[in-house]
Amino acid sequence: MGEAQSNITGPDFADGIAATDVPEGGMLLGHVGADPVLLARRGEEFFAIGAICSHYGGPLAEGLMVEDTVRCPWHHACFSLRTGEALRAPALSPLACWTVEQRDDKVFVRDKKEVPQRKRSARGALDKIVIIGGGAAGFAAAEKLRREGWQGSLVMLSDDDAPPVDRPNLSKDYLAGNAPEDWVPLRPEGFYAENGIELRLNAKVAAIDPRSREIALANGDKLPYDRLLLATGAEPVHLTIPGADLPHVCVLRTLADCRAIIKLSEGARRVVVLGASFIGLEVAASLRARQREVHVAAPEKRPMERVLGAEIGDFVRALHEEHGVIFHLEEAASAIEKDRVVLKSGKTLSADLVVAGVGVRPRTQLAESAGIALDRGVLVDTLLKTNAPDVFAAGDIARWPDPHSGDNIRVEHWVVAERQGAAAALNMLGERAPFIDVPFFWSQHYDVPINYVGHAEIWDEIAIEGDIAGRDCLVRYKRNGRSLAFASIYRDQQSLEAEVAMEQEGQS
Ligand SMILES: Cc1cc2nc3c(=O)[nH]c(=O)nc-3n(C[C@H](O)[C@H](O)[C@H](O)COP(=O)(O)OP(=O)(O)OC[C@H]3O[C@@H](n4cnc5c(N)ncnc54)[C@H](O)[C@@H]3O)c2cc1C
Ligand code: FES
């Protein structure tokens, strides 16, 4: 999590500034009283909204203005300049919005506008929507349905014991001990009742019957639906080597998993992370912040090479080594014992805590037993519909036709899951909201964020602009001369521009 930018800087817009100080299509950072404000200009129109992103506090003045919206430089949330509404995840809350007055050649930011009344919609008001999953996609769908003013019955079922949480934080600041408890839930406890969302926790769905439009819970309860969203996410792959079920061996998906790691780490001197995946390495960084000795053992030659290529892989390795992580690459574990991990080479690593970050698999069992079409995930069309009537799928389980790569893809990205949840909500209301967003993810290692837009499973060329080791780069992954994806470190503007260019290419 980055640091919220709250210092007041720039002109006081209440005193007015010359209209010419705001360039056409540009933005200016200033303030009104104690509120940081972004003043933006589109032709003769001026807009004023809060300057701090409602996700993690990103500085919107360093983002990108696109028509009458602004995108956050940190994780690409998008806000309406007209209303402050959070149009795209990962931001969910709106920003304050002010009236702007133009007088002579000057522009004055005046009063804060009232928060717009929630829309009320009679669409399908008697219908029942059931969401299976209380993660990114399920939460975003429920939130969107209510934001759209939909009045029908809304049940969200989760087999987790915690309400929807900010999952990316579980391997980052929360695990590192830098985030307070109240950063973890996506919304405060009262949110669900206040918004008529019947959130049922510890509620495992055992079966779906698309013909009778009914789902069966593991406790025997039955629940009818008119429209159903499958958002069951993914689950960690569990090791099958001897000792994998010992009590000091953990995986990380849920808040309970994270708390278990924190508790075990308190009495641990040495931690072994198995797997040099994004999550494995974020865990390594967070446990280094807790001053634990951390070893990472993984079969690959370089961390993250499959997704980010050799060059960034080498950089990530060096970055972790700088922070004291010890790698054992091209080494897989063959057994785990009470106080050590045995590697296939015969080498042993002493370990009081073992965290396995060896990948996840989509939770498709429910869909499969209901006869819903699968292809290494649940197959959906561009409206996120499965082949079963009125059953939609979103998030880590969904494989969708991605217009940018031209392939059917499935990804495990927080922002994609949330945006798919929101798009599925609109489609469940009968709108046609094709999911055409360019995939985006970020990963954070110590003070270095890596942002990635697009999707390149296979590439034949990597073009590097800038200096990876200097933490200032844009890396393009190309196939047949065409850029399919971009990874960047501290090149937020270019990352946003690449995203917009890919969107425009997808529309043409
Ligand atoms: C520690 C960690 C850090 C991450 N960091 C990042 C990051 O920095 N950037 C990024 O882009 N992505 C990150 N991710 C990935 C991101 O969190 C996922 O892509 C995202 O959560 C997927 O959302 P989802 O709704 O599909 O699934 P989930 O968020 O996993 O939610 C699935 C929900 O379904 C419920 N469920 C499943 N089966 C059933 C059933 N049968 N009955 C009832 N409920 C059921 C689960 O309990 C859960 O509530 C991270 C993931 C983890 C674990
Ligand atoms: S801080 Fe703005 S999107 Fe995350």
Coordinates of C-alpha atoms and ligand atoms in Angstrom, one line a residue:
M1 CA 0.0 0.0 0.0
G2 CA 1.4 3.3 -0.9
E3 CA 1.3 6.3 1.4
A4 CA -1.8 8.4 1.2
Q5 CA -0.9 11.8 -0.2
S6 CA -2.6 14.4 1.9
N7 CA -0.3 17.4 2.0
I8 CA -2.0 20.6 0.8
T9 CA -0.2 22.1 -2.1
G10 CA -0.8 24.3 -5.1
P11 CA -3.2 27.3 -5.5
D12 CA -6.3 27.8 -3.4
F13 CA -8.9 27.3 -6.1
A14 CA -11.5 29.1 -4.0
D15 CA -9.6 32.3 -4.7
G16 CA -9.8 31.6 -8.4
I17 CA -7.1 31.0 -11.0
A18 CA -6.6 32.1 -14.6
A19 CA -8.4 29.8 -16.9
T20 CA -5.3 29.6 -19.1
D21 CA -3.4 28.1 -16.1
V22 CA -5.2 24.8 -16.8
P23 CA -4.2 23.5 -20.2
E24 CA -6.8 21.9 -22.5
G25 CA -7.1 18.2 -21.6
G26 CA -4.9 18.8 -18.5
M27 CA -5.2 18.8 -14.8
L28 CA -3.9 21.0 -12.0
L29 CA -3.4 20.1 -8.3
G30 CA -4.5 22.7 -5.7
H31 CA -6.9 22.8 -2.8
V32 CA -10.0 24.3 -1.4
G33 CA -9.5 24.9 2.4
A34 CA -8.0 21.7 3.7
D35 CA -9.2 19.5 0.8
P36 CA -6.7 18.6 -2.0
V37 CA -8.6 19.3 -5.2
L38 CA -7.9 18.3 -8.8
L39 CA -9.0 20.9 -11.4
A40 CA -9.4 19.6 -14.9
R41 CA -10.3 21.1 -18.2
R42 CA -12.0 19.7 -21.2
G43 CA -12.6 22.3 -23.9
E44 CA -14.5 25.1 -22.2
E45 CA -15.6 22.8 -19.4
F46 CA -13.9 22.7 -16.0
F47 CA -14.3 20.0 -13.3
A48 CA -13.2 19.8 -9.7
I49 CA -12.9 16.6 -7.7
G50 CA -10.9 15.2 -4.8
A51 CA -7.3 14.8 -5.7
I52 CA -6.6 11.6 -3.7
C53 CA -7.7 8.2 -4.9
S54 CA -10.2 6.5 -2.7
H55 CA -8.5 3.1 -3.1
Y56 CA -5.1 3.5 -1.4
G57 CA -4.6 7.3 -1.7
G58 CA -2.8 7.5 -5.1
P59 CA -2.1 11.1 -6.4
L60 CA -4.6 11.6 -9.2
A61 CA -2.8 14.7 -10.5
E62 CA 0.0 12.2 -11.6
G63 CA -2.6 10.1 -13.4
L64 CA -4.1 10.4 -16.8
M65 CA -7.1 12.3 -17.9
V66 CA -9.2 10.5 -20.5
E67 CA -12.2 12.4 -21.8
D68 CA -14.2 13.3 -18.7
T69 CA -12.5 10.8 -16.5
V70 CA -9.2 10.5 -14.6
R71 CA -7.2 7.3 -14.0
C72 CA -5.1 6.7 -10.9
P73 CA -1.4 6.2 -11.5
W74 CA -1.1 3.5 -8.9
H75 CA -3.6 0.7 -9.8
H76 CA -5.6 2.3 -12.6
A77 CA -8.9 3.1 -10.9
C78 CA -11.0 5.5 -12.9
F79 CA -13.2 8.3 -11.7
S80 CA -15.8 10.5 -13.3
L81 CA -14.6 14.1 -13.4
R82 CA -18.3 15.2 -13.6
T83 CA -19.5 13.4 -10.5
G84 CA -16.5 11.9 -8.7
E85 CA -18.1 8.4 -9.0
A86 CA -15.6 5.5 -9.0
L87 CA -16.2 4.1 -12.5
R88 CA -13.7 1.3 -12.4
A89 CA -12.1 -0.8 -9.7
P90 CA -10.1 -1.1 -7.6
A91 CA -11.6 2.1 -6.3
L92 CA -15.1 1.6 -5.0
S93 CA -15.9 4.8 -3.1
P94 CA -16.6 8.1 -4.9
L95 CA -14.6 11.3 -4.6
A96 CA -15.9 14.6 -3.4
C97 CA -17.0 16.9 -6.3
W98 CA -17.2 20.7 -6.4
T99 CA -19.1 23.2 -8.5
V100 CA -16.9 25.3 -10.7
E101 CA -17.7 28.9 -11.8
Q102 CA -16.1 30.7 -14.7
R103 CA -16.1 34.5 -14.4
D104 CA -14.3 36.7 -16.9
D105 CA -11.0 34.9 -17.5
K106 CA -10.9 33.2 -14.1
V107 CA -12.1 29.9 -12.7
F108 CA -13.3 29.5 -9.1
V109 CA -14.0 26.3 -7.3
R110 CA -17.1 26.9 -5.2
D111 CA -19.2 24.5 -3.1
K112 CA -18.9 20.8 -2.5
K113 CA -21.7 19.1 -4.3
E114 CA -24.2 16.9 -2.4
V115 CA -23.5 13.2 -2.8
P116 CA -25.9 12.2 -5.5
Q117 CA -28.9 10.2 -4.2
R118 CA -28.7 6.5 -4.9
K119 CA -30.5 5.6 -8.1
R120 CA -33.8 3.7 -7.6
S121 CA -34.6 1.2 -10.3
A122 CA -37.7 -0.9 -10.6
R123 CA -35.9 -3.3 -13.0
G124 CA -36.6 -6.9 -11.9
A125 CA -37.4 -5.8 -8.4
L126 CA -39.1 -9.1 -7.6
D127 CA -36.2 -11.1 -8.8
K128 CA -33.7 -13.0 -6.7
I129 CA -30.0 -12.8 -7.4
V130 CA -27.7 -15.2 -5.7
I131 CA -23.9 -14.7 -5.7
I132 CA -21.7 -17.6 -4.8
G133 CA -18.5 -16.1 -3.5
G134 CA -17.6 -13.3 -1.1
G135 CA -14.3 -12.3 -2.8
A136 CA -13.4 -9.6 -5.2
A137 CA -15.9 -10.5 -8.0
G138 CA -18.8 -11.4 -5.7
F139 CA -18.4 -8.2 -3.6
A140 CA -18.0 -5.9 -6.6
A141 CA -21.2 -7.5 -8.2
A142 CA -23.3 -7.0 -5.1
E143 CA -22.0 -3.4 -4.6
K144 CA -22.7 -2.6 -8.3
L145 CA -26.2 -4.0 -8.1
R146 CA -27.1 -1.8 -5.2
R147 CA -25.3 1.2 -6.7
E148 CA -27.4 0.8 -9.8
G149 CA -30.5 1.0 -7.5
W150 CA -31.6 -2.6 -8.0
Q151 CA -34.2 -3.4 -5.4
G152 CA -34.6 -7.2 -5.6
S153 CA -33.4 -9.9 -3.1
L154 CA -29.7 -10.3 -3.1
V155 CA -27.9 -13.1 -1.3
M156 CA -24.1 -13.5 -1.2
L157 CA -22.8 -16.9 0.0
S158 CA -19.3 -17.4 1.1
D159 CA -17.7 -20.5 2.6
D160 CA -15.2 -18.2 4.3
D161 CA -15.7 -17.0 7.9
A162 CA -14.7 -13.4 7.1
P163 CA -16.7 -10.9 5.1
P164 CA -15.1 -9.8 1.9
V165 CA -11.5 -8.6 2.5
D166 CA -8.8 -6.7 0.6
R167 CA -7.1 -9.9 -0.4
P168 CA -4.0 -8.3 -2.0
N169 CA -3.2 -6.7 1.3
L170 CA -2.9 -10.1 3.0
S171 CA 0.5 -10.7 1.4
K172 CA 1.7 -7.1 1.7
D173 CA 1.2 -4.5 4.5
Y174 CA -1.1 -6.6 6.7
L175 CA 1.2 -9.5 6.7
A176 CA 4.2 -7.2 7.2
G177 CA 2.5 -5.7 10.2
N178 CA 2.1 -2.2 8.7
A179 CA -1.7 -2.2 8.2
P180 CA -4.3 -1.8 10.9
E181 CA -7.1 -4.3 11.2
D182 CA -9.6 -1.9 9.7
W183 CA -7.8 -1.8 6.4
V184 CA -8.7 -5.4 5.7
P185 CA -12.4 -5.6 5.2
L186 CA -13.6 -4.1 1.9
R187 CA -16.5 -2.5 3.8
P188 CA -17.4 -2.0 7.4
E189 CA -19.6 -4.7 9.0
G190 CA -22.9 -2.6 8.8
F191 CA -22.6 -2.1 5.0
Y192 CA -24.3 -5.4 4.1
A193 CA -27.4 -5.0 6.2
E194 CA -27.6 -1.3 5.3
N195 CA -27.6 -2.1 1.6
G196 CA -29.9 -5.1 1.7
I197 CA -27.2 -7.6 0.9
E198 CA -27.9 -10.8 2.8
L199 CA -24.3 -12.0 3.4
R200 CA -24.1 -15.5 4.6
L201 CA -20.7 -16.6 5.9
N202 CA -19.5 -20.2 6.5
A203 CA -22.1 -21.0 3.8
K204 CA -20.7 -23.6 1.5
V205 CA -22.6 -24.3 -1.7
A206 CA -22.7 -28.0 -2.5
A207 CA -24.6 -28.1 -5.7
I208 CA -26.4 -26.0 -8.4
D209 CA -29.4 -27.2 -10.4
P210 CA -29.7 -24.9 -13.4
R211 CA -32.9 -26.6 -14.5
S212 CA -34.9 -25.9 -11.3
R213 CA -32.8 -22.7 -10.7
E214 CA -32.0 -23.8 -7.2
I215 CA -28.8 -24.1 -5.2
A216 CA -28.2 -26.5 -2.4
L217 CA -26.0 -25.6 0.6
A218 CA -23.8 -28.1 2.3
N219 CA -26.0 -27.7 5.4
G220 CA -29.0 -29.0 3.4
D221 CA -30.7 -25.6 2.9
K222 CA -32.0 -24.9 -0.6
L223 CA -32.1 -21.5 -2.2
P224 CA -34.0 -20.5 -5.4
Y225 CA -32.5 -17.9 -7.8
D226 CA -33.6 -16.0 -10.9
R227 CA -30.0 -15.1 -11.8
L228 CA -26.8 -16.6 -10.4
L229 CA -23.3 -15.4 -10.3
L230 CA -20.5 -17.9 -9.8
A231 CA -17.5 -16.1 -8.3
T232 CA -15.9 -18.9 -6.4
G233 CA -12.3 -17.8 -7.1
A234 CA -9.3 -20.0 -6.8
E235 CA -7.8 -22.1 -4.1
P236 CA -4.1 -22.7 -3.3
V237 CA -2.5 -25.9 -4.6
H238 CA -1.6 -28.0 -1.6
L239 CA 1.7 -29.8 -1.7
T240 CA 1.5 -33.6 -1.6
I241 CA 5.0 -34.3 -0.4
P242 CA 5.5 -36.0 3.0
G243 CA 5.0 -33.6 5.8
A244 CA 2.9 -31.2 3.8
D245 CA 0.2 -31.5 6.4
L246 CA 2.3 -30.6 9.4
P247 CA 0.9 -27.7 11.5
H248 CA 3.8 -25.3 10.6
V249 CA 3.1 -25.6 6.9
C250 CA 0.8 -22.8 5.6
V251 CA -0.8 -21.5 2.4
L252 CA -2.2 -18.0 1.9
R253 CA -5.6 -17.2 0.5
T254 CA -7.9 -16.1 3.3
L255 CA -7.7 -13.8 6.3
A256 CA -7.6 -16.9 8.5
D257 CA -4.6 -18.2 6.5
C258 CA -2.8 -14.8 6.9
R259 CA -3.5 -14.7 10.7
A260 CA -2.1 -18.2 11.0
I261 CA 1.1 -17.2 9.3
I262 CA 1.4 -14.1 11.5
K263 CA 0.9 -16.2 14.6
L264 CA 3.4 -18.9 13.6
S265 CA 5.9 -16.3 12.4
E266 CA 5.9 -14.7 15.9
G267 CA 7.7 -17.8 17.3
A268 CA 9.7 -18.5 14.2
R269 CA 13.3 -17.7 13.6
R270 CA 13.6 -19.1 10.1
V271 CA 10.9 -19.3 7.4
V272 CA 11.1 -21.3 4.2
V273 CA 8.9 -20.1 1.3
L274 CA 8.3 -22.8 -1.3
G275 CA 7.6 -21.3 -4.7
A276 CA 9.0 -18.0 -6.2
S277 CA 5.5 -16.9 -7.3
F278 CA 4.1 -13.4 -6.8
I279 CA 2.5 -14.4 -3.6
G280 CA 5.5 -16.4 -2.4
L281 CA 7.8 -13.5 -2.9
E282 CA 5.4 -10.9 -1.4
V283 CA 5.2 -13.2 1.7
A284 CA 9.0 -13.3 1.7
A285 CA 9.2 -9.5 1.7
S286 CA 6.6 -9.1 4.4
L287 CA 8.3 -11.6 6.7
R288 CA 11.6 -9.8 6.1
A289 CA 9.8 -6.7 7.4
R290 CA 9.1 -8.8 10.5
Q291 CA 12.8 -9.5 10.8
R292 CA 12.5 -13.2 10.1
E293 CA 15.3 -15.1 8.2
V294 CA 13.7 -16.0 4.9
H295 CA 14.7 -18.7 2.4
V296 CA 12.9 -19.2 -0.9
A297 CA 13.2 -22.6 -2.6
A298 CA 11.7 -23.1 -6.1
P299 CA 12.2 -25.3 -9.1
E300 CA 12.5 -22.5 -11.6
K301 CA 15.7 -20.8 -12.7
R302 CA 14.4 -17.3 -12.0
P303 CA 11.5 -15.9 -10.0
M304 CA 8.6 -14.7 -12.1
E305 CA 10.3 -15.4 -15.4
R306 CA 7.3 -17.1 -17.0
V307 CA 5.1 -14.0 -16.6
L308 CA 7.6 -11.1 -16.6
G309 CA 10.6 -12.5 -18.5
A310 CA 14.3 -13.1 -17.5
E311 CA 15.3 -9.5 -17.1
I312 CA 12.6 -8.5 -14.6
G313 CA 13.1 -12.0 -13.0
D314 CA 16.8 -11.2 -12.4
F315 CA 15.9 -7.8 -11.0
V316 CA 13.3 -9.2 -8.6
R317 CA 15.8 -11.8 -7.3
A318 CA 18.5 -9.1 -6.8
L319 CA 15.9 -6.9 -5.0
H320 CA 15.0 -9.7 -2.6
E321 CA 18.6 -10.6 -2.0
E322 CA 19.4 -6.9 -1.2
H323 CA 16.8 -7.3 1.5
G324 CA 18.4 -10.5 2.9
V325 CA 16.3 -13.2 1.2
I326 CA 18.3 -16.4 0.4
F327 CA 17.2 -18.2 -2.8
H328 CA 17.6 -21.9 -3.5
L329 CA 16.5 -22.0 -7.2
E330 CA 16.2 -25.0 -9.4
E331 CA 15.4 -26.8 -6.2
A332 CA 12.1 -28.5 -5.3
A333 CA 11.2 -29.7 -1.9
S334 CA 10.9 -33.4 -1.4
A335 CA 9.8 -33.6 2.2
I336 CA 8.9 -31.3 5.2
E337 CA 9.9 -32.3 8.7
K338 CA 9.1 -30.7 12.0
D339 CA 12.0 -28.3 11.9
R340 CA 13.4 -28.5 8.3
V341 CA 12.6 -28.8 4.6
V342 CA 14.4 -31.5 2.6
L343 CA 15.1 -30.5 -1.0
K344 CA 15.4 -32.9 -3.9
S345 CA 19.1 -32.3 -4.2
G346 CA 19.5 -33.6 -0.6
K347 CA 20.1 -30.2 0.8
T348 CA 18.2 -29.3 3.9
L349 CA 16.9 -26.0 5.2
S350 CA 15.9 -25.5 8.7
A351 CA 12.5 -24.1 9.1
D352 CA 10.1 -23.1 11.9
L353 CA 7.5 -22.0 9.4
V354 CA 6.9 -23.1 5.8
V355 CA 4.7 -21.1 3.5
A356 CA 3.8 -22.9 0.2
G357 CA 3.1 -20.5 -2.6
V358 CA 3.0 -23.1 -5.4
G359 CA 0.1 -21.8 -7.4
V360 CA -3.7 -21.8 -7.3
R361 CA -6.4 -23.6 -9.2
P362 CA -9.8 -22.3 -10.1
R363 CA -12.7 -23.6 -7.9
T364 CA -14.8 -25.0 -10.8
Q365 CA -16.2 -28.1 -9.0
L366 CA -19.7 -26.6 -8.6
A367 CA -19.9 -25.6 -12.2
E368 CA -18.6 -28.9 -13.4
S369 CA -21.1 -31.0 -11.5
A370 CA -23.9 -28.7 -12.7
G371 CA -22.9 -29.5 -16.3
I372 CA -21.7 -25.9 -17.1
A373 CA -19.1 -25.8 -19.9
L374 CA -15.5 -25.6 -18.7
D375 CA -12.1 -25.0 -20.3
R376 CA -9.5 -24.8 -17.6
G377 CA -12.0 -22.5 -15.9
V378 CA -15.6 -21.7 -16.5
L379 CA -16.2 -20.6 -20.0
V380 CA -18.1 -17.4 -20.4
D381 CA -19.0 -15.2 -23.4
T382 CA -18.3 -11.5 -23.6
L383 CA -21.3 -10.7 -21.3
L384 CA -19.8 -13.2 -18.8
K385 CA -22.7 -15.6 -19.3
T386 CA -22.0 -19.3 -19.0
N387 CA -23.9 -21.8 -21.2
A388 CA -26.5 -22.4 -18.4
P389 CA -29.5 -20.0 -18.5
D390 CA -29.1 -17.0 -16.3
V391 CA -25.9 -18.2 -14.8
F392 CA -22.9 -15.8 -15.0
A393 CA -19.3 -16.3 -13.9
A394 CA -16.6 -13.7 -13.0
G395 CA -13.2 -13.5 -11.4
D396 CA -10.5 -16.1 -11.1
I397 CA -12.7 -18.9 -12.4
A398 CA -13.9 -17.2 -15.6
R399 CA -12.3 -17.8 -19.0
W400 CA -13.5 -15.0 -21.3
P401 CA -12.9 -13.9 -24.9
D402 CA -10.3 -11.2 -24.5
P403 CA -10.5 -8.8 -27.5
H404 CA -7.0 -7.5 -26.9
S405 CA -5.0 -10.8 -27.2
G406 CA -7.7 -12.4 -29.3
D407 CA -7.6 -15.5 -27.0
N408 CA -9.9 -17.0 -24.4
I409 CA -8.1 -16.1 -21.3
R410 CA -8.4 -16.7 -17.5
V411 CA -6.3 -14.6 -15.1
E412 CA -5.9 -14.2 -11.4
H413 CA -5.9 -10.5 -11.0
W414 CA -7.8 -8.5 -8.3
V415 CA -8.8 -5.6 -10.5
V416 CA -10.0 -7.9 -13.3
A417 CA -12.1 -9.9 -10.8
E418 CA -13.7 -6.7 -9.4
R419 CA -14.4 -5.3 -12.9
Q420 CA -15.9 -8.5 -14.1
G421 CA -18.1 -8.6 -11.0
A422 CA -19.4 -5.1 -11.8
A423 CA -19.9 -6.0 -15.5
A424 CA -21.7 -9.2 -14.6
A425 CA -24.0 -7.2 -12.3
L426 CA -25.1 -5.0 -15.2
N427 CA -25.6 -8.0 -17.4
M428 CA -27.7 -9.7 -14.8
L429 CA -29.9 -6.6 -14.9
G430 CA -30.4 -7.1 -18.6
E431 CA -28.0 -4.5 -19.8
R432 CA -25.4 -5.4 -22.4
A433 CA -22.1 -4.6 -20.8
P434 CA -19.4 -6.6 -22.6
F435 CA -16.3 -7.2 -20.6
I436 CA -13.6 -5.6 -22.7
D437 CA -11.2 -4.1 -20.1
V438 CA -7.5 -4.5 -20.7
P439 CA -6.3 -6.8 -17.9
F440 CA -4.2 -5.1 -15.2
F441 CA -2.4 -6.3 -12.1
W442 CA 0.2 -5.0 -9.7
S443 CA 2.6 -6.6 -7.3
Q444 CA 4.6 -4.9 -4.6
H445 CA 8.0 -6.0 -3.3
Y446 CA 9.4 -3.7 -0.5
D447 CA 9.2 -0.2 -2.0
V448 CA 9.0 -1.4 -5.6
P449 CA 5.7 -1.7 -7.3
I450 CA 5.4 -3.6 -10.6
N451 CA 2.4 -2.8 -12.8
Y452 CA 1.3 -4.9 -15.7
V453 CA -1.3 -4.2 -18.4
G454 CA -2.4 -6.6 -21.1
H455 CA -1.9 -10.3 -21.3
A456 CA 1.0 -12.1 -22.9
E457 CA 1.2 -15.8 -22.3
I458 CA 3.7 -16.3 -25.0
W459 CA 6.0 -13.6 -26.5
D460 CA 8.8 -13.7 -29.1
E461 CA 10.4 -10.4 -28.2
I462 CA 10.9 -8.2 -25.1
A463 CA 11.7 -4.6 -25.6
I464 CA 13.0 -2.7 -22.6
E465 CA 12.8 1.1 -22.3
G466 CA 14.7 2.6 -19.4
D467 CA 16.6 0.8 -16.8
I468 CA 15.2 -2.1 -14.9
A469 CA 17.9 -2.1 -12.2
G470 CA 17.5 1.6 -11.8
R471 CA 13.7 1.0 -11.1
D472 CA 12.6 3.1 -14.0
C473 CA 11.4 1.1 -16.9
L474 CA 8.7 0.1 -19.3
V475 CA 9.0 -3.5 -20.7
R476 CA 6.9 -4.5 -23.7
Y477 CA 6.1 -8.1 -24.5
K478 CA 5.6 -8.6 -28.2
R479 CA 4.4 -11.3 -30.5
N480 CA 4.8 -10.9 -34.3
G481 CA 5.8 -7.3 -33.7
R482 CA 2.6 -6.5 -31.8
S483 CA 2.8 -5.4 -28.2
L484 CA 0.6 -7.6 -26.1
A485 CA 1.5 -6.5 -22.6
F486 CA 3.6 -3.9 -20.7
A487 CA 5.3 -4.2 -17.3
S488 CA 6.5 -1.1 -15.7
I489 CA 8.3 0.2 -12.6
Y490 CA 7.8 3.8 -11.7
R491 CA 6.5 4.6 -15.2
D492 CA 2.9 5.1 -14.2
Q493 CA 2.0 7.6 -16.9
Q494 CA 3.3 5.3 -19.7
S495 CA 1.5 2.3 -18.1
L496 CA -1.8 4.2 -18.2
E497 CA -1.1 5.4 -21.8
A498 CA -0.4 1.8 -22.8
E499 CA -3.7 0.7 -21.3
V500 CA -5.6 3.5 -23.1
A501 CA -3.9 2.6 -26.4
M502 CA -4.8 -1.0 -26.0
E503 CA -8.4 -0.1 -25.3
Q504 CA -8.6 2.1 -28.4
E505 CA -7.0 -0.7 -30.5
G506 CA -9.6 -3.1 -29.1
Q507 CA -12.4 -0.8 -30.1
S508 CA -11.2 -0.1 -33.7
Ligands
LIG1 C1 -2.5 -13.1 -0.7 C2 -2.9 -12.7 -2.1 C3 -2.4 -11.5 -2.6 C4 -2.8 -11.1 -3.9 N1 -2.3 -10.0 -4.4 C5 -2.7 -9.6 -5.6 C6 -2.2 -8.4 -6.2 O1 -1.3 -7.7 -5.6 N2 -2.6 -8.0 -7.4 C7 -3.5 -8.7 -8.1 O2 -3.9 -8.3 -9.2 N3 -4.1 -9.8 -7.6 C8 -3.6 -10.3 -6.4 N4 -4.1 -11.4 -5.9 C9 -5.1 -12.2 -6.6 C10 -6.6 -11.7 -6.3 O3 -6.8 -11.6 -4.9 C11 -7.6 -12.6 -7.0 O4 -7.4 -12.6 -8.4 C12 -9.0 -12.2 -6.6 O5 -9.2 -12.3 -5.2 C13 -10.0 -13.1 -7.4 O6 -11.3 -12.7 -7.0 P1 -12.5 -13.8 -7.0 O7 -13.7 -13.1 -6.5 O8 -12.5 -14.5 -8.3 O9 -12.0 -14.9 -5.9 P2 -11.8 -14.8 -4.4 O10 -11.5 -13.4 -4.0 O11 -10.9 -15.9 -4.0 O12 -13.3 -15.1 -3.8 C14 -13.9 -16.4 -3.9 C15 -14.9 -16.5 -2.9 O13 -15.7 -17.7 -3.2 C16 -16.0 -18.4 -2.0 N5 -16.3 -19.8 -2.4 C17 -15.6 -20.6 -3.2 N6 -16.3 -21.8 -3.3 C18 -17.4 -21.7 -2.6 C19 -18.5 -22.5 -2.3 N7 -18.6 -23.8 -2.8 N8 -19.5 -22.1 -1.5 C20 -19.5 -20.8 -1.0 N9 -18.5 -20.0 -1.2 C21 -17.5 -20.4 -2.0 C22 -14.7 -18.1 -1.2 O14 -14.9 -18.4 0.2 C23 -14.5 -16.7 -1.5 O15 -15.3 -15.9 -0.6 C24 -3.7 -11.9 -4.6 C25 -4.2 -13.1 -4.1 C26 -3.8 -13.5 -2.8 C27 -4.3 -14.8 -2.2
FES2 S1 -4.4 4.0 -5.2 FE1 -5.6 4.6 -6.8 S2 -6.1 2.7 -7.8 FE2 -5.0 2.1 -6.0

